[in-house]
Amino acid sequence: MLTPPNLAEEFFTDVVAPLKDMAVIRDAGHFAAFMQPEQFLNELLIRVRPLATAPESAGEHAQPLPRIPARRHSLS
């Protein structure tokens, strides 16, 4: 089962987060890490790794991200 990109974008727009980004990996659906592993890894390296290795994210100076309550969404 694949989620149409327009529905994923609609959901993404509604998500409230201190930092967010969206990448569409074609022909992968919910199994992007298994169906398109090279593209999935590339997206992680480009989008996530810089955040994880940034100097301000290391050590005792790091600020924890606030917890945001989960919201249920209906696709109907």
mmCIF file of N, CA, C and O in Angstrom:
data_model
loop_
_atom_site.group_PDB
_atom_site.id
_atom_site.type_symbol
_atom_site.label_atom_id
_atom_site.label_comp_id
_atom_site.label_asym_id
_atom_site.label_seq_id
_atom_site.Cartn_x
_atom_site.Cartn_y
_atom_site.Cartn_z
ATOM 1 N N MET A 1 0.844 -1.171 0.000
ATOM 2 C CA MET A 1 0.000 0.000 0.000
ATOM 3 C C MET A 1 0.890 1.235 0.000
ATOM 4 O O MET A 1 1.806 1.352 0.800
ATOM 5 N N LEU A 2 0.622 2.133 -0.887
ATOM 6 C CA LEU A 2 1.389 3.367 -0.973
ATOM 7 C C LEU A 2 0.528 4.550 -0.557
ATOM 8 O O LEU A 2 -0.672 4.589 -0.835
ATOM 9 N N THR A 3 1.124 5.489 0.122
ATOM 10 C CA THR A 3 0.440 6.722 0.473
ATOM 11 C C THR A 3 0.682 7.712 -0.655
ATOM 12 O O THR A 3 1.840 8.005 -0.967
ATOM 13 N N PRO A 4 -0.386 8.228 -1.260
ATOM 14 C CA PRO A 4 -0.189 9.223 -2.319
ATOM 15 C C PRO A 4 0.557 10.441 -1.770
ATOM 16 O O PRO A 4 0.291 10.876 -0.641
ATOM 17 N N PRO A 5 1.511 10.982 -2.523
ATOM 18 C CA PRO A 5 2.294 12.118 -2.035
ATOM 19 C C PRO A 5 1.446 13.299 -1.563
ATOM 20 O O PRO A 5 1.789 13.945 -0.586
ATOM 21 N N ASN A 6 0.324 13.558 -2.226
ATOM 22 C CA ASN A 6 -0.492 14.699 -1.806
ATOM 23 C C ASN A 6 -1.066 14.491 -0.403
ATOM 24 O O ASN A 6 -1.155 15.431 0.383
ATOM 25 N N LEU A 7 -1.436 13.258 -0.033
ATOM 26 C CA LEU A 7 -1.920 12.985 1.321
ATOM 27 C C LEU A 7 -0.788 13.080 2.335
ATOM 28 O O LEU A 7 -0.969 13.594 3.446
ATOM 29 N N ALA A 8 0.387 12.605 1.964
ATOM 30 C CA ALA A 8 1.546 12.699 2.857
ATOM 31 C C ALA A 8 1.909 14.163 3.104
ATOM 32 O O ALA A 8 2.193 14.561 4.235
ATOM 33 N N GLU A 9 1.869 14.978 2.057
ATOM 34 C CA GLU A 9 2.170 16.407 2.199
ATOM 35 C C GLU A 9 1.125 17.101 3.067
ATOM 36 O O GLU A 9 1.460 17.959 3.887
ATOM 37 N N GLU A 10 -0.140 16.720 2.909
ATOM 38 C CA GLU A 10 -1.210 17.293 3.727
ATOM 39 C C GLU A 10 -0.981 16.958 5.202
ATOM 40 O O GLU A 10 -1.107 17.813 6.074
ATOM 41 N N PHE A 11 -0.642 15.710 5.492
ATOM 42 C CA PHE A 11 -0.350 15.293 6.858
ATOM 43 C C PHE A 11 0.869 16.031 7.391
ATOM 44 O O PHE A 11 0.878 16.550 8.502
ATOM 45 N N PHE A 12 1.924 16.106 6.586
ATOM 46 C CA PHE A 12 3.167 16.772 6.974
ATOM 47 C C PHE A 12 2.916 18.232 7.332
ATOM 48 O O PHE A 12 3.447 18.740 8.321
ATOM 49 N N THR A 13 2.098 18.909 6.568
ATOM 50 C CA THR A 13 1.774 20.310 6.823
ATOM 51 C C THR A 13 1.115 20.480 8.186
ATOM 52 O O THR A 13 1.328 21.469 8.872
ATOM 53 N N ASP A 14 0.346 19.500 8.596
ATOM 54 C CA ASP A 14 -0.388 19.569 9.856
ATOM 55 C C ASP A 14 0.465 19.217 11.075
ATOM 56 O O ASP A 14 0.086 19.511 12.204
ATOM 57 N N VAL A 15 1.623 18.611 10.856
ATOM 58 C CA VAL A 15 2.498 18.223 11.966
ATOM 59 C C VAL A 15 3.183 19.472 12.527
ATOM 60 O O VAL A 15 3.747 20.267 11.774
ATOM 61 N N VAL A 16 3.117 19.629 13.841
ATOM 62 C CA VAL A 16 3.789 20.746 14.510
ATOM 63 C C VAL A 16 5.050 20.188 15.160
ATOM 64 O O VAL A 16 4.980 19.259 15.967
ATOM 65 N N ALA A 17 6.193 20.736 14.774
ATOM 66 C CA ALA A 17 7.469 20.264 15.305
ATOM 67 C C ALA A 17 8.471 21.406 15.265
ATOM 68 O O ALA A 17 8.358 22.293 14.415
ATOM 69 N N PRO A 18 9.458 21.401 16.167
ATOM 70 C CA PRO A 18 10.455 22.471 16.163
ATOM 71 C C PRO A 18 11.308 22.459 14.890
ATOM 72 O O PRO A 18 11.824 23.479 14.474
ATOM 73 N N LEU A 19 11.436 21.309 14.276
ATOM 74 C CA LEU A 19 12.204 21.180 13.038
ATOM 75 C C LEU A 19 11.638 19.992 12.286
ATOM 76 O O LEU A 19 11.454 18.926 12.863
ATOM 77 N N LYS A 20 11.336 20.180 11.022
ATOM 78 C CA LYS A 20 10.797 19.070 10.232
ATOM 79 C C LYS A 20 11.200 19.230 8.781
ATOM 80 O O LYS A 20 11.501 20.326 8.317
ATOM 81 N N ASP A 21 11.214 18.124 8.073
ATOM 82 C CA ASP A 21 11.530 18.114 6.652
ATOM 83 C C ASP A 21 10.868 16.880 6.062
ATOM 84 O O ASP A 21 10.602 15.910 6.769
ATOM 85 N N MET A 22 10.594 16.916 4.798
ATOM 86 C CA MET A 22 9.933 15.789 4.143
ATOM 87 C C MET A 22 10.694 15.435 2.871
ATOM 88 O O MET A 22 11.076 16.316 2.109
ATOM 89 N N ALA A 23 10.902 14.168 2.677
ATOM 90 C CA ALA A 23 11.538 13.680 1.461
ATOM 91 C C ALA A 23 10.644 12.598 0.868
ATOM 92 O O ALA A 23 10.209 11.696 1.574
ATOM 93 N N VAL A 24 10.374 12.703 -0.405
ATOM 94 C CA VAL A 24 9.583 11.689 -1.094
ATOM 95 C C VAL A 24 10.553 10.748 -1.797
ATOM 96 O O VAL A 24 11.373 11.170 -2.608
ATOM 97 N N ILE A 25 10.470 9.479 -1.437
ATOM 98 C CA ILE A 25 11.316 8.462 -2.058
ATOM 99 C C ILE A 25 10.400 7.627 -2.944
ATOM 100 O O ILE A 25 9.567 6.869 -2.461
ATOM 101 N N ARG A 26 10.553 7.784 -4.208
ATOM 102 C CA ARG A 26 9.671 7.138 -5.186
ATOM 103 C C ARG A 26 9.797 5.612 -5.155
ATOM 104 O O ARG A 26 10.865 5.066 -4.899
ATOM 105 N N ASP A 27 8.674 4.970 -5.409
ATOM 106 C CA ASP A 27 8.600 3.505 -5.484
ATOM 107 C C ASP A 27 9.050 2.818 -4.191
ATOM 108 O O ASP A 27 9.654 1.749 -4.235
ATOM 109 N N ALA A 28 8.768 3.453 -3.049
ATOM 110 C CA ALA A 28 9.211 2.874 -1.787
ATOM 111 C C ALA A 28 8.082 2.728 -0.771
ATOM 112 O O ALA A 28 8.116 1.821 0.039
ATOM 113 N N GLY A 29 7.112 3.619 -0.779
ATOM 114 C CA GLY A 29 6.022 3.561 0.190
ATOM 115 C C GLY A 29 6.549 3.634 1.612
ATOM 116 O O GLY A 29 7.483 4.371 1.913
ATOM 117 N N HIS A 30 5.953 2.833 2.490
ATOM 118 C CA HIS A 30 6.329 2.831 3.899
ATOM 119 C C HIS A 30 7.591 2.008 4.160
ATOM 120 O O HIS A 30 8.065 1.933 5.283
ATOM 121 N N PHE A 31 8.132 1.393 3.130
ATOM 122 C CA PHE A 31 9.311 0.542 3.286
ATOM 123 C C PHE A 31 10.521 1.136 2.578
ATOM 124 O O PHE A 31 11.327 0.416 1.987
ATOM 125 N N ALA A 32 10.666 2.445 2.665
ATOM 126 C CA ALA A 32 11.737 3.140 1.936
ATOM 127 C C ALA A 32 13.118 2.597 2.271
ATOM 128 O O ALA A 32 13.961 2.455 1.387
ATOM 129 N N ALA A 33 13.370 2.288 3.531
ATOM 130 C CA ALA A 33 14.692 1.799 3.935
ATOM 131 C C ALA A 33 15.026 0.458 3.291
ATOM 132 O O ALA A 33 16.202 0.127 3.120
ATOM 133 N N PHE A 34 14.007 -0.308 2.917
ATOM 134 C CA PHE A 34 14.226 -1.633 2.325
ATOM 135 C C PHE A 34 14.083 -1.628 0.808
ATOM 136 O O PHE A 34 14.783 -2.360 0.115
ATOM 137 N N MET A 35 13.166 -0.794 0.309
ATOM 138 C CA MET A 35 12.902 -0.776 -1.133
ATOM 139 C C MET A 35 13.899 0.098 -1.902
ATOM 140 O O MET A 35 14.234 -0.217 -3.034
ATOM 141 N N GLN A 36 14.335 1.173 -1.290
ATOM 142 C CA GLN A 36 15.277 2.101 -1.930
ATOM 143 C C GLN A 36 16.368 2.462 -0.920
ATOM 144 O O GLN A 36 16.505 3.618 -0.516
ATOM 145 N N PRO A 37 17.163 1.484 -0.474
ATOM 146 C CA PRO A 37 18.113 1.736 0.615
ATOM 147 C C PRO A 37 19.153 2.816 0.318
ATOM 148 O O PRO A 37 19.508 3.586 1.208
ATOM 149 N N GLU A 38 19.629 2.898 -0.916
ATOM 150 C CA GLU A 38 20.644 3.905 -1.235
ATOM 151 C C GLU A 38 20.072 5.311 -1.138
ATOM 152 O O GLU A 38 20.686 6.212 -0.575
ATOM 153 N N GLN A 39 18.873 5.504 -1.683
ATOM 154 C CA GLN A 39 18.247 6.831 -1.623
ATOM 155 C C GLN A 39 17.864 7.179 -0.183
ATOM 156 O O GLN A 39 18.025 8.307 0.257
ATOM 157 N N PHE A 40 17.380 6.186 0.577
ATOM 158 C CA PHE A 40 17.017 6.404 1.978
ATOM 159 C C PHE A 40 18.245 6.845 2.770
ATOM 160 O O PHE A 40 18.197 7.833 3.523
ATOM 161 N N LEU A 41 19.352 6.134 2.605
ATOM 162 C CA LEU A 41 20.584 6.483 3.302
ATOM 163 C C LEU A 41 21.055 7.876 2.887
ATOM 164 O O LEU A 41 21.475 8.672 3.734
ATOM 165 N N ASN A 42 20.978 8.182 1.627
ATOM 166 C CA ASN A 42 21.390 9.495 1.140
ATOM 167 C C ASN A 42 20.566 10.604 1.800
ATOM 168 O O ASN A 42 21.113 11.624 2.217
ATOM 169 N N GLU A 43 19.269 10.402 1.908
ATOM 170 C CA GLU A 43 18.408 11.400 2.558
ATOM 171 C C GLU A 43 18.788 11.566 4.028
ATOM 172 O O GLU A 43 18.826 12.688 4.541
ATOM 173 N N LEU A 44 19.081 10.466 4.710
ATOM 174 C CA LEU A 44 19.502 10.550 6.112
ATOM 175 C C LEU A 44 20.815 11.325 6.237
ATOM 176 O O LEU A 44 20.971 12.168 7.125
ATOM 177 N N LEU A 45 21.761 11.020 5.359
ATOM 178 C CA LEU A 45 23.055 11.693 5.415
ATOM 179 C C LEU A 45 22.934 13.184 5.137
ATOM 180 O O LEU A 45 23.611 14.006 5.776
ATOM 181 N N ILE A 46 22.062 13.556 4.218
ATOM 182 C CA ILE A 46 21.891 14.961 3.857
ATOM 183 C C ILE A 46 21.053 15.719 4.886
ATOM 184 O O ILE A 46 21.389 16.836 5.273
ATOM 185 N N ARG A 47 19.975 15.108 5.369
ATOM 186 C CA ARG A 47 19.006 15.829 6.203
ATOM 187 C C ARG A 47 19.197 15.631 7.705
ATOM 188 O O ARG A 47 18.934 16.536 8.482
ATOM 189 N N VAL A 48 19.604 14.450 8.132
ATOM 190 C CA VAL A 48 19.638 14.141 9.566
ATOM 191 C C VAL A 48 21.052 14.229 10.145
ATOM 192 O O VAL A 48 21.243 14.784 11.228
ATOM 193 N N ARG A 49 22.012 13.687 9.441
ATOM 194 C CA ARG A 49 23.374 13.663 9.990
ATOM 195 C C ARG A 49 23.891 15.038 10.406
ATOM 196 O O ARG A 49 24.479 15.168 11.486
ATOM 197 N N PRO A 50 23.691 16.091 9.590
ATOM 198 C CA PRO A 50 24.175 17.411 10.029
ATOM 199 C C PRO A 50 23.555 17.860 11.356
ATOM 200 O O PRO A 50 24.207 18.514 12.161
ATOM 201 N N LEU A 51 22.323 17.487 11.598
ATOM 202 C CA LEU A 51 21.667 17.851 12.859
ATOM 203 C C LEU A 51 22.253 17.060 14.024
ATOM 204 O O LEU A 51 22.424 17.584 15.124
ATOM 205 N N ALA A 52 22.549 15.795 13.776
ATOM 206 C CA ALA A 52 23.063 14.930 14.835
ATOM 207 C C ALA A 52 24.521 15.234 15.167
ATOM 208 O O ALA A 52 24.964 14.974 16.282
ATOM 209 N N THR A 53 25.257 15.789 14.224
ATOM 210 C CA THR A 53 26.674 16.040 14.456
ATOM 211 C C THR A 53 26.979 17.513 14.682
ATOM 212 O O THR A 53 28.141 17.874 14.852
ATOM 213 N N ALA A 54 25.957 18.359 14.708
ATOM 214 C CA ALA A 54 26.171 19.788 14.945
ATOM 215 C C ALA A 54 26.740 19.994 16.341
ATOM 216 O O ALA A 54 26.346 19.315 17.286
ATOM 217 N N PRO A 55 27.691 20.926 16.500
ATOM 218 C CA PRO A 55 28.309 21.148 17.813
ATOM 219 C C PRO A 55 27.296 21.429 18.923
ATOM 220 O O PRO A 55 27.450 20.961 20.029
ATOM 221 N N GLU A 56 26.239 22.174 18.624
ATOM 222 C CA GLU A 56 25.265 22.502 19.662
ATOM 223 C C GLU A 56 24.420 21.307 20.085
ATOM 224 O O GLU A 56 23.744 21.353 21.090
ATOM 225 N N SER A 57 24.473 20.201 19.327
ATOM 226 C CA SER A 57 23.705 19.021 19.714
ATOM 227 C C SER A 57 24.512 18.079 20.605
ATOM 228 O O SER A 57 24.005 17.077 21.069
ATOM 229 N N ALA A 58 25.771 18.412 20.852
ATOM 230 C CA ALA A 58 26.626 17.523 21.640
ATOM 231 C C ALA A 58 26.818 18.044 23.064
ATOM 232 O O ALA A 58 26.712 19.230 23.322
ATOM 233 N N GLY A 59 27.063 17.112 23.949
ATOM 234 C CA GLY A 59 27.421 17.475 25.307
ATOM 235 C C GLY A 59 26.284 18.031 26.135
ATOM 236 O O GLY A 59 25.121 17.926 25.790
ATOM 237 N N GLU A 60 26.657 18.650 27.254
ATOM 238 C CA GLU A 60 25.665 19.128 28.212
ATOM 239 C C GLU A 60 24.951 20.388 27.758
ATOM 240 O O GLU A 60 23.985 20.817 28.367
ATOM 241 N N HIS A 61 25.407 21.017 26.694
ATOM 242 C CA HIS A 61 24.762 22.226 26.202
ATOM 243 C C HIS A 61 23.572 21.935 25.301
ATOM 244 O O HIS A 61 22.869 22.845 24.897
ATOM 245 N N ALA A 62 23.376 20.683 24.997
ATOM 246 C CA ALA A 62 22.269 20.312 24.117
ATOM 247 C C ALA A 62 20.937 20.562 24.820
ATOM 248 O O ALA A 62 20.782 20.269 25.995
ATOM 249 N N GLN A 63 20.011 21.114 24.090
ATOM 250 C CA GLN A 63 18.666 21.352 24.610
ATOM 251 C C GLN A 63 17.768 20.214 24.149
ATOM 252 O O GLN A 63 17.694 19.924 22.952
ATOM 253 N N PRO A 64 17.059 19.561 25.079
ATOM 254 C CA PRO A 64 16.164 18.491 24.652
ATOM 255 C C PRO A 64 15.000 19.067 23.850
ATOM 256 O O PRO A 64 14.560 20.194 24.094
ATOM 257 N N LEU A 65 14.554 18.302 22.875
ATOM 258 C CA LEU A 65 13.400 18.739 22.103
ATOM 259 C C LEU A 65 12.144 18.622 22.959
ATOM 260 O O LEU A 65 12.000 17.677 23.734
ATOM 261 N N PRO A 66 11.239 19.582 22.841
ATOM 262 C CA PRO A 66 10.006 19.488 23.630
ATOM 263 C C PRO A 66 9.151 18.332 23.152
ATOM 264 O O PRO A 66 9.150 17.988 21.967
ATOM 265 N N ARG A 67 8.443 17.719 24.070
ATOM 266 C CA ARG A 67 7.527 16.634 23.708
ATOM 267 C C ARG A 67 6.250 17.248 23.164
ATOM 268 O O ARG A 67 5.683 18.138 23.767
ATOM 269 N N ILE A 68 5.827 16.748 22.030
ATOM 270 C CA ILE A 68 4.604 17.235 21.401
ATOM 271 C C ILE A 68 3.591 16.102 21.436
ATOM 272 O O ILE A 68 3.889 15.000 20.980
ATOM 273 N N PRO A 69 2.406 16.352 21.995
ATOM 274 C CA PRO A 69 1.407 15.286 22.066
ATOM 275 C C PRO A 69 1.047 14.770 20.676
ATOM 276 O O PRO A 69 0.959 15.537 19.719
ATOM 277 N N ALA A 70 0.882 13.466 20.578
ATOM 278 C CA ALA A 70 0.490 12.844 19.306
ATOM 279 C C ALA A 70 -0.946 13.217 18.986
ATOM 280 O O ALA A 70 -1.781 13.360 19.877
ATOM 281 N N ARG A 71 -1.231 13.396 17.722
ATOM 282 C CA ARG A 71 -2.586 13.694 17.272
ATOM 283 C C ARG A 71 -3.003 12.642 16.278
ATOM 284 O O ARG A 71 -2.225 12.242 15.433
ATOM 285 N N ARG A 72 -4.209 12.189 16.397
ATOM 286 C CA ARG A 72 -4.733 11.210 15.437
ATOM 287 C C ARG A 72 -5.287 11.944 14.235
ATOM 288 O O ARG A 72 -5.901 12.984 14.355
ATOM 289 N N HIS A 73 -5.030 11.387 13.066
ATOM 290 C CA HIS A 73 -5.508 11.985 11.819
ATOM 291 C C HIS A 73 -6.381 10.983 11.090
ATOM 292 O O HIS A 73 -6.095 9.798 11.050
ATOM 293 N N SER A 74 -7.413 11.486 10.502
ATOM 294 C CA SER A 74 -8.295 10.658 9.687
ATOM 295 C C SER A 74 -8.056 10.988 8.224
ATOM 296 O O SER A 74 -8.014 12.161 7.858
ATOM 297 N N LEU A 75 -7.899 9.989 7.428
ATOM 298 C CA LEU A 75 -7.693 10.207 5.987
ATOM 299 C C LEU A 75 -9.009 10.160 5.224
ATOM 300 O O LEU A 75 -9.022 10.205 4.011
ATOM 301 N N SER A 76 -10.113 10.054 5.946
ATOM 302 C CA SER A 76 -11.409 9.987 5.242
ATOM 303 C C SER A 76 -11.967 11.353 4.982
ATOM 304 O O SER A 76 -11.608 12.340 5.507
#
